[in-house]
Coordinates of C-alpha atoms and ligand atoms in Angstrom, one line a residue:
M19 CA 0.0 -0.1 0.2
S20 CA 1.5 3.7 -0.6
R21 CA 1.6 5.8 1.6
V22 CA -1.2 8.5 2.0
L23 CA 0.0 11.5 0.5
K24 CA -0.6 15.4 2.0
V25 CA -1.8 17.6 -0.3
G26 CA -2.2 21.8 -1.1
I27 CA -4.4 22.9 -3.3
L28 CA -3.3 27.0 -5.0
G29 CA -5.9 28.6 -6.3
A30 CA -8.3 26.5 -4.1
T31 CA -11.4 28.4 -3.6
G32 CA -11.9 29.0 -7.3
T33 CA -13.7 26.8 -10.3
V34 CA -11.1 24.4 -11.0
G35 CA -10.0 24.4 -6.8
Q36 CA -13.5 23.6 -6.1
R37 CA -13.6 20.7 -8.0
F38 CA -9.7 19.6 -6.3
I39 CA -11.5 19.8 -3.0
L40 CA -14.2 17.4 -3.7
L41 CA -12.2 14.5 -6.1
L42 CA -9.6 14.7 -3.7
S43 CA -11.7 14.4 -0.2
Q44 CA -13.5 11.4 -1.5
H45 CA -9.9 10.0 -2.5
P46 CA -8.0 7.5 -0.3
G47 CA -4.4 8.1 -1.7
F48 CA -4.5 11.9 -0.7
T49 CA -5.2 14.1 2.4
I50 CA -6.2 18.0 2.4
H51 CA -2.8 19.6 4.0
A52 CA -3.5 23.5 2.8
L53 CA -6.1 25.6 0.6
G54 CA -4.3 28.7 -0.6
A55 CA -5.8 32.0 -2.3
S56 CA -5.3 35.2 -2.5
P57 CA -5.0 38.3 -0.5
R58 CA -8.7 38.0 -0.3
S59 CA -9.4 35.1 0.5
A60 CA -6.5 34.7 3.4
G61 CA -7.1 34.3 6.9
K62 CA -10.5 33.4 6.4
T63 CA -12.0 29.8 6.7
Y64 CA -12.2 27.9 4.0
V65 CA -16.1 28.5 3.7
K66 CA -16.3 32.3 4.4
A67 CA -13.3 32.9 1.9
T68 CA -15.5 30.5 -1.2
K69 CA -18.5 31.5 -3.4
W70 CA -19.4 27.4 -3.8
K71 CA -20.8 26.3 -7.1
M72 CA -20.2 22.5 -6.7
S73 CA -23.5 20.9 -7.3
Q74 CA -22.6 18.6 -4.1
A75 CA -21.6 20.4 -0.5
I76 CA -18.3 21.5 0.8
P77 CA -16.7 19.0 1.9
A78 CA -16.6 18.6 6.1
E79 CA -12.5 18.3 6.5
A80 CA -12.1 21.6 4.0
R81 CA -14.7 24.0 5.7
E82 CA -13.0 25.6 8.6
M83 CA -9.7 25.2 7.2
V84 CA -7.7 28.7 6.9
V85 CA -7.1 29.8 4.1
Q86 CA -3.9 30.7 3.1
T87 CA -1.8 33.2 0.8
C88 CA 0.4 31.0 -2.0
E89 CA 3.5 31.5 -0.2
P90 CA 5.4 28.3 0.0
Q91 CA 6.3 28.2 3.1
Y92 CA 2.5 27.3 3.9
F93 CA 3.5 24.5 2.4
N94 CA 6.0 23.0 2.9
E95 CA 5.2 20.0 4.5
C96 CA 2.8 18.9 1.5
D97 CA 3.6 15.7 -0.9
V98 CA 2.5 17.6 -3.8
V99 CA 0.8 20.7 -4.4
F100 CA -2.1 21.2 -6.7
S101 CA -2.3 24.7 -8.5
G102 CA -5.5 26.3 -10.0
L103 CA -4.3 29.8 -9.7
D104 CA -5.4 32.0 -12.4
A105 CA -3.1 33.1 -15.0
D106 CA -2.5 36.4 -14.9
V107 CA -1.0 35.5 -10.8
A108 CA 0.7 31.8 -12.3
G109 CA 3.8 33.3 -13.0
D110 CA 5.9 34.4 -15.4
I111 CA 3.7 35.7 -18.2
G112 CA 2.2 38.4 -14.3
K113 CA 5.8 38.1 -13.1
C114 CA 5.1 41.8 -11.8
L115 CA 1.6 41.6 -10.7
C116 CA 3.5 37.8 -9.3
F117 CA 6.3 39.4 -7.8
I118 CA 3.8 42.0 -5.3
L119 CA 1.1 39.2 -4.7
R120 CA 3.8 36.6 -4.1
A121 CA 2.0 33.2 -6.1
D122 CA 5.0 32.6 -9.0
E123 CA 4.4 28.4 -9.0
M124 CA 8.3 28.9 -10.3
A125 CA 8.8 29.7 -6.1
F126 CA 7.0 26.7 -5.6
L127 CA 9.5 24.4 -7.9
K128 CA 12.4 26.7 -6.4
A129 CA 11.0 25.4 -2.7
D130 CA 11.6 21.8 -4.0
L131 CA 7.8 21.0 -3.5
A132 CA 6.2 19.1 -6.0
L133 CA 3.8 21.2 -8.4
F134 CA 1.2 19.9 -10.3
S135 CA -0.2 23.1 -12.4
N136 CA -3.6 23.9 -14.6
A137 CA -2.1 27.0 -15.1
K138 CA -1.0 27.9 -19.1
N139 CA 2.0 30.0 -17.7
Y140 CA 4.5 26.9 -17.5
R141 CA 3.4 24.6 -20.7
T142 CA 5.7 25.7 -23.0
H143 CA 8.6 26.2 -21.0
A144 CA 11.9 23.9 -22.4
D145 CA 12.1 21.7 -19.3
V146 CA 8.5 21.6 -18.4
P147 CA 6.5 18.2 -19.2
L148 CA 3.1 18.9 -20.6
I149 CA 0.9 15.8 -19.6
V150 CA -2.4 14.5 -20.3
P151 CA -2.3 11.7 -18.3
M152 CA -3.8 9.5 -20.4
A153 CA -1.5 10.5 -23.7
N154 CA 2.2 11.5 -22.9
P155 CA 3.1 9.8 -19.3
S156 CA 6.3 9.3 -21.0
H157 CA 7.0 12.8 -20.9
F158 CA 7.7 12.2 -17.2
S159 CA 11.3 11.2 -17.7
L160 CA 12.0 14.9 -18.2
L161 CA 11.7 15.3 -14.6
N162 CA 15.5 14.2 -14.1
H163 CA 16.9 16.7 -16.5
Q164 CA 14.6 18.9 -14.7
R165 CA 15.7 18.7 -10.8
S166 CA 19.4 18.7 -12.0
N167 CA 18.4 22.0 -13.6
Y168 CA 17.6 23.6 -10.7
K169 CA 19.4 21.7 -8.3
L170 CA 16.6 19.8 -6.7
S171 CA 15.9 16.6 -5.2
K172 CA 12.4 16.2 -4.8
G173 CA 10.3 19.0 -6.2
F174 CA 9.3 19.0 -9.7
L175 CA 6.9 20.7 -12.2
V176 CA 4.4 19.7 -14.5
T177 CA 1.8 21.6 -16.2
N178 CA -1.7 19.6 -17.4
A179 CA -3.0 21.0 -20.7
N180 CA -6.1 23.5 -21.6
C181 CA -9.2 21.5 -21.0
S182 CA -9.9 21.1 -24.9
T183 CA -7.0 20.0 -25.9
T184 CA -7.0 16.9 -23.0
G185 CA -9.9 15.6 -24.6
M186 CA -8.6 15.8 -27.9
V187 CA -5.4 14.9 -27.4
I188 CA -6.4 11.5 -26.0
P189 CA -8.4 9.8 -29.0
L190 CA -5.6 11.2 -31.4
K191 CA -2.7 9.7 -29.2
A192 CA -4.5 6.0 -29.6
L193 CA -5.3 6.8 -33.6
Q194 CA -1.6 8.3 -34.1
D195 CA 0.1 5.2 -32.2
A196 CA -2.2 2.6 -34.3
F197 CA -1.9 4.3 -37.8
G198 CA 1.0 6.8 -37.6
P199 CA 0.9 10.7 -37.4
L200 CA -1.6 12.9 -38.3
S201 CA -1.4 15.1 -41.2
K202 CA -4.2 17.3 -40.1
I203 CA -6.0 18.1 -37.2
M204 CA -9.6 20.4 -37.7
V205 CA -11.3 21.2 -34.9
T206 CA -14.2 23.3 -33.7
T207 CA -15.0 23.7 -29.9
M208 CA -18.6 24.1 -28.1
Q209 CA -16.9 24.9 -24.5
A210 CA -19.3 25.1 -20.9
V211 CA -18.8 28.5 -19.3
S212 CA -17.1 26.8 -16.3
G213 CA -14.4 26.6 -18.1
A214 CA -14.0 30.7 -18.4
G215 CA -13.7 30.3 -14.5
Y216 CA -16.0 32.5 -11.4
P217 CA -17.5 34.7 -12.4
G218 CA -16.3 34.5 -15.8
V219 CA -18.7 35.0 -18.7
S220 CA -21.4 37.3 -17.7
S221 CA -25.6 36.2 -18.1
L222 CA -26.1 38.6 -20.8
D223 CA -23.5 37.7 -22.9
I224 CA -23.8 34.0 -22.7
M225 CA -27.7 32.8 -22.3
D226 CA -29.3 33.0 -25.7
N227 CA -26.0 33.1 -27.4
V228 CA -22.9 31.7 -28.5
V229 CA -20.0 33.8 -28.5
P230 CA -17.2 32.7 -31.6
H231 CA -14.3 34.0 -29.6
I232 CA -12.7 32.7 -26.2
G233 CA -8.7 34.3 -25.6
G234 CA -5.7 32.7 -26.4
E235 CA -7.5 29.0 -26.9
E236 CA -7.0 28.2 -30.3
S237 CA -3.5 28.8 -30.6
K238 CA -4.0 26.7 -27.3
M239 CA -5.5 24.1 -28.4
E240 CA -2.8 24.8 -31.8
W241 CA 0.4 24.6 -30.2
E242 CA -0.5 22.0 -26.9
T243 CA -1.2 19.2 -29.3
L244 CA 1.8 19.3 -31.2
K245 CA 3.8 19.2 -27.6
I246 CA 1.9 16.3 -26.2
L247 CA 1.8 14.6 -29.4
G248 CA 5.7 14.5 -29.7
G249 CA 8.1 12.8 -28.3
L250 CA 11.1 13.5 -26.6
N251 CA 15.0 13.6 -27.8
Q252 CA 17.2 10.0 -26.9
D253 CA 18.3 11.3 -23.4
A254 CA 14.9 13.3 -22.0
T255 CA 16.4 16.2 -21.9
E256 CA 14.4 18.2 -24.4
F257 CA 11.2 17.7 -26.3
D258 CA 10.3 17.0 -29.5
L259 CA 7.4 18.9 -30.7
L260 CA 5.5 17.8 -33.9
K261 CA 6.5 18.8 -37.0
T262 CA 4.7 17.7 -39.9
T263 CA 1.3 17.6 -37.8
K264 CA -0.6 21.2 -38.8
V265 CA -3.5 21.4 -36.5
S266 CA -6.8 24.2 -36.8
A267 CA -8.5 25.1 -33.7
T268 CA -11.9 27.7 -33.5
C269 CA -13.5 27.7 -30.8
N270 CA -17.1 29.3 -29.5
R271 CA -18.5 29.6 -25.8
V272 CA -21.8 28.1 -25.4
P273 CA -24.6 28.0 -22.2
V274 CA -23.6 24.9 -20.8
I275 CA -22.2 24.5 -17.8
D276 CA -19.8 21.8 -17.1
G277 CA -18.5 20.1 -20.2
H278 CA -16.5 21.3 -24.1
T279 CA -18.2 19.3 -27.0
E280 CA -14.9 19.1 -30.1
C281 CA -16.5 18.6 -33.6
V282 CA -12.8 16.9 -35.0
S283 CA -11.7 16.1 -38.3
I284 CA -8.2 14.9 -39.6
E285 CA -6.2 13.9 -42.1
F286 CA -3.8 10.8 -41.6
E287 CA -0.2 11.0 -43.5
R288 CA -1.2 6.8 -44.0
R289 CA -2.3 5.7 -47.5
P290 CA -5.1 4.3 -47.9
A291 CA -6.4 5.8 -44.7
P292 CA -7.7 3.6 -42.0
S293 CA -11.4 2.8 -41.8
V294 CA -14.2 4.3 -39.5
E295 CA -14.6 1.0 -37.8
E296 CA -11.0 0.4 -37.3
V297 CA -10.4 3.7 -35.9
I298 CA -14.1 3.0 -33.4
K299 CA -12.3 -0.5 -32.7
V300 CA -9.1 1.3 -31.8
M301 CA -10.8 4.0 -29.8
E302 CA -12.7 1.7 -27.6
N303 CA -9.7 -0.8 -27.0
Y304 CA -7.3 2.2 -25.8
R305 CA -5.6 1.4 -22.7
T306 CA -3.3 4.0 -21.2
E307 CA -0.2 3.6 -18.2
A308 CA -2.5 4.4 -15.9
Q309 CA -5.3 1.8 -16.5
E310 CA -2.0 -0.9 -16.1
L311 CA -0.5 0.7 -13.1
G312 CA -3.8 0.7 -11.1
C313 CA -4.2 4.3 -11.1
Y314 CA -7.2 4.9 -8.5
S315 CA -8.6 7.9 -11.3
A316 CA -8.0 5.8 -14.5
P317 CA -11.4 5.3 -15.8
E318 CA -12.2 1.6 -17.1
Q319 CA -12.0 2.8 -20.5
A320 CA -10.3 6.4 -21.7
I321 CA -12.0 6.9 -24.0
I322 CA -16.5 5.9 -24.2
V323 CA -17.4 5.7 -28.0
S324 CA -21.5 5.4 -28.3
R325 CA -22.8 4.2 -32.0
D326 CA -25.9 6.4 -31.1
E327 CA -26.3 9.4 -33.6
D328 CA -27.1 12.0 -31.4
R329 CA -24.4 11.5 -28.4
P330 CA -22.2 12.8 -26.9
Q331 CA -24.1 15.3 -25.3
P332 CA -23.0 17.3 -22.4
R333 CA -25.7 16.6 -20.0
L334 CA -26.2 13.2 -20.3
D335 CA -22.2 11.8 -21.5
R336 CA -20.2 14.5 -19.0
E337 CA -20.1 12.3 -16.1
N338 CA -19.2 8.9 -17.8
G339 CA -16.0 7.5 -15.8
K340 CA -16.9 9.9 -13.3
G341 CA -15.5 12.9 -15.8
Y342 CA -12.7 11.0 -16.2
S343 CA -13.8 9.5 -19.5
V344 CA -13.7 11.0 -23.3
T345 CA -16.6 10.2 -24.5
V346 CA -16.6 9.9 -28.3
G347 CA -19.5 10.0 -31.4
R348 CA -20.2 10.7 -34.7
V349 CA -17.2 8.7 -35.8
R350 CA -18.0 8.8 -40.0
E351 CA -15.7 9.6 -43.1
C352 CA -15.1 13.3 -43.8
N353 CA -15.0 14.2 -47.3
V354 CA -12.0 16.6 -47.1
F355 CA -10.3 14.9 -44.7
D356 CA -10.8 11.2 -43.8
I357 CA -12.2 11.1 -40.9
K358 CA -14.5 13.2 -38.3
F359 CA -16.1 13.1 -35.0
T360 CA -17.9 14.4 -32.0
L361 CA -15.8 14.2 -28.6
L362 CA -17.2 15.1 -24.3
V363 CA -14.6 15.9 -22.4
H364 CA -15.8 17.0 -18.8
N365 CA -13.7 20.4 -18.6
T366 CA -13.1 20.7 -14.7
V367 CA -12.6 17.2 -13.7
L368 CA -10.4 15.2 -17.0
G369 CA -9.9 18.8 -18.5
A370 CA -8.2 20.4 -15.8
A371 CA -8.2 18.7 -11.6
G372 CA -9.0 14.9 -12.7
S373 CA -5.9 16.0 -14.7
G374 CA -3.9 17.2 -11.6
V375 CA -4.8 14.0 -9.8
L376 CA -4.2 11.3 -12.1
L377 CA -0.6 12.6 -12.9
A378 CA -0.2 12.3 -9.3
E379 CA -1.1 9.1 -9.1
L380 CA 1.1 8.5 -11.8
A381 CA 4.0 10.5 -10.2
Q382 CA 3.4 8.4 -7.0
K383 CA 3.8 4.6 -8.7
K384 CA 6.7 6.2 -11.1
G385 CA 8.6 6.9 -7.5
L386 CA 8.5 10.9 -8.2
I387 CA 7.1 11.8 -5.3
V388 CA 9.5 10.9 -2.4
Ligands
NAP15 N1 -12.2 26.5 -15.5 C1 -11.8 25.6 -16.2 O1 -12.2 24.5 -16.5 C2 -10.1 25.4 -16.4 C3 -10.0 24.2 -17.1 C4 -8.5 23.8 -17.5 C5 -7.1 24.8 -16.8 N2 -7.8 26.0 -16.5 C6 -6.8 26.9 -15.0 O2 -6.8 27.0 -14.5 C7 -6.9 27.9 -13.7 C8 -7.6 28.4 -12.5 O3 -8.9 28.1 -13.3 P1 -10.2 28.3 -12.9 O4 -11.6 28.3 -13.8 O5 -10.9 28.2 -11.2 O6 -10.4 30.2 -12.2 P2 -11.1 31.3 -10.9 O7 -12.3 30.2 -10.9 O8 -11.2 32.7 -11.4 O9 -10.0 30.9 -9.3 C9 -9.3 31.6 -9.7 C10 -8.3 31.3 -8.6 O10 -7.2 31.5 -8.3 C11 -7.0 33.3 -6.9 N3 -6.3 34.0 -6.9 C12 -6.5 35.2 -7.9 N4 -5.3 35.9 -7.3 C13 -4.5 35.4 -6.8 C14 -3.0 36.1 -6.3 N5 -3.1 37.6 -6.4 N6 -3.1 35.4 -5.4 C15 -3.4 33.6 -5.0 N7 -4.4 33.2 -5.8 C16 -5.3 34.1 -6.2 C17 -8.5 32.7 -6.9 O11 -8.8 33.3 -5.0 P3 -9.9 34.2 -4.4 O12 -10.8 33.4 -5.0 O13 -9.0 34.5 -3.7 O14 -9.7 35.4 -5.8 C18 -9.1 31.9 -6.7 O15 -8.5 30.8 -6.1 C19 -6.1 29.1 -14.9 O16 -5.0 29.2 -15.0 C20 -7.2 28.1 -16.2 O17 -6.7 28.6 -17.2 C21 -9.8 26.4 -15.6

């Protein structure tokens, strides 16, 4: 039996932070030890600091915990720290602000803490793995290099991907493993309002409406996919981004609470391209290291393929695999590319906090958490 890990949550009062609280309070391998948020929340009990928006009640163990500022000194006893920090304060991009507000994730790395981040800030860094747990866990190998660069004995920084990227790369990785490289990927998303955090998009903007722009989202999907589906060099010191795959993303905000829907069209390099039935079979049979190693949160099926003509739908399918499965439907031939399908990902479970939890489970199984 692995030991129970003490965990801290940065940005614990936010949308992703609340999901972390729920997932971790029900988890046998973790115990919530410290909570952090902005100076506005620090010093208050969690129940007073948080505008709780989950459909389950605040777990008893979190209610009366006192929220701290996001400084490493308050998280020193944690085996693992999860970050759901706002990108404006998570570091690098907002350096001046971070210095004043002292919430830079890099400070946690330098304090030799094991940090899993949901923020975009360090995803592009040359020595920071960007890992979707059921797509590219092999990228954990770069942590030896990161630790030697920063002279760390037990700490590290791993980022998970944007919520929409996460849902898309899991079926794409299954297909790439089975049929070789993809030459073109075209995706159009319909993203839930919880993806914008709280208070997010105002109700007057989103009710009875679709907003055809989400700042920075399209470039994130286009770039992150190339890092995640790419490899590592031989001595695991550099990422080898995909060079021949072209990705085009169009992102829309829609009036759905949770669950991002994505319409994906793909072209394979291989000729002839695989058939619809071959694609479905590969997705259904896709097994990942998280399942092979028996990670607690790994769903039975990473990808659930529906053969119903009107699925997936956010309200009906977002809880599949307790929110950890990607649901794919409408797999069919494409007249322009080879294959097209629609997928659904729970944006705050698999697309955010759940990926962090699954990454920590994988890291523990791989002996990276000491
Ligand atoms: N929502 C999603 O589906 C989703 C999916 C994937 C990734 N992400 C990423 O995850 C991160 C969190 O997103 P969210 O949707 O949870 O945002 P959110 O609801 O706006 O929450 C932001 C959190 O950051 C804290 N914070 C703000 N300023 C701070 C400061 N100066 N110092 C310390 N903490 C501060 C807030 O604390 P206070 O309550 O005290 O202000 C709150 O806990 C973002 O980087 C986002 O891009 C979100």
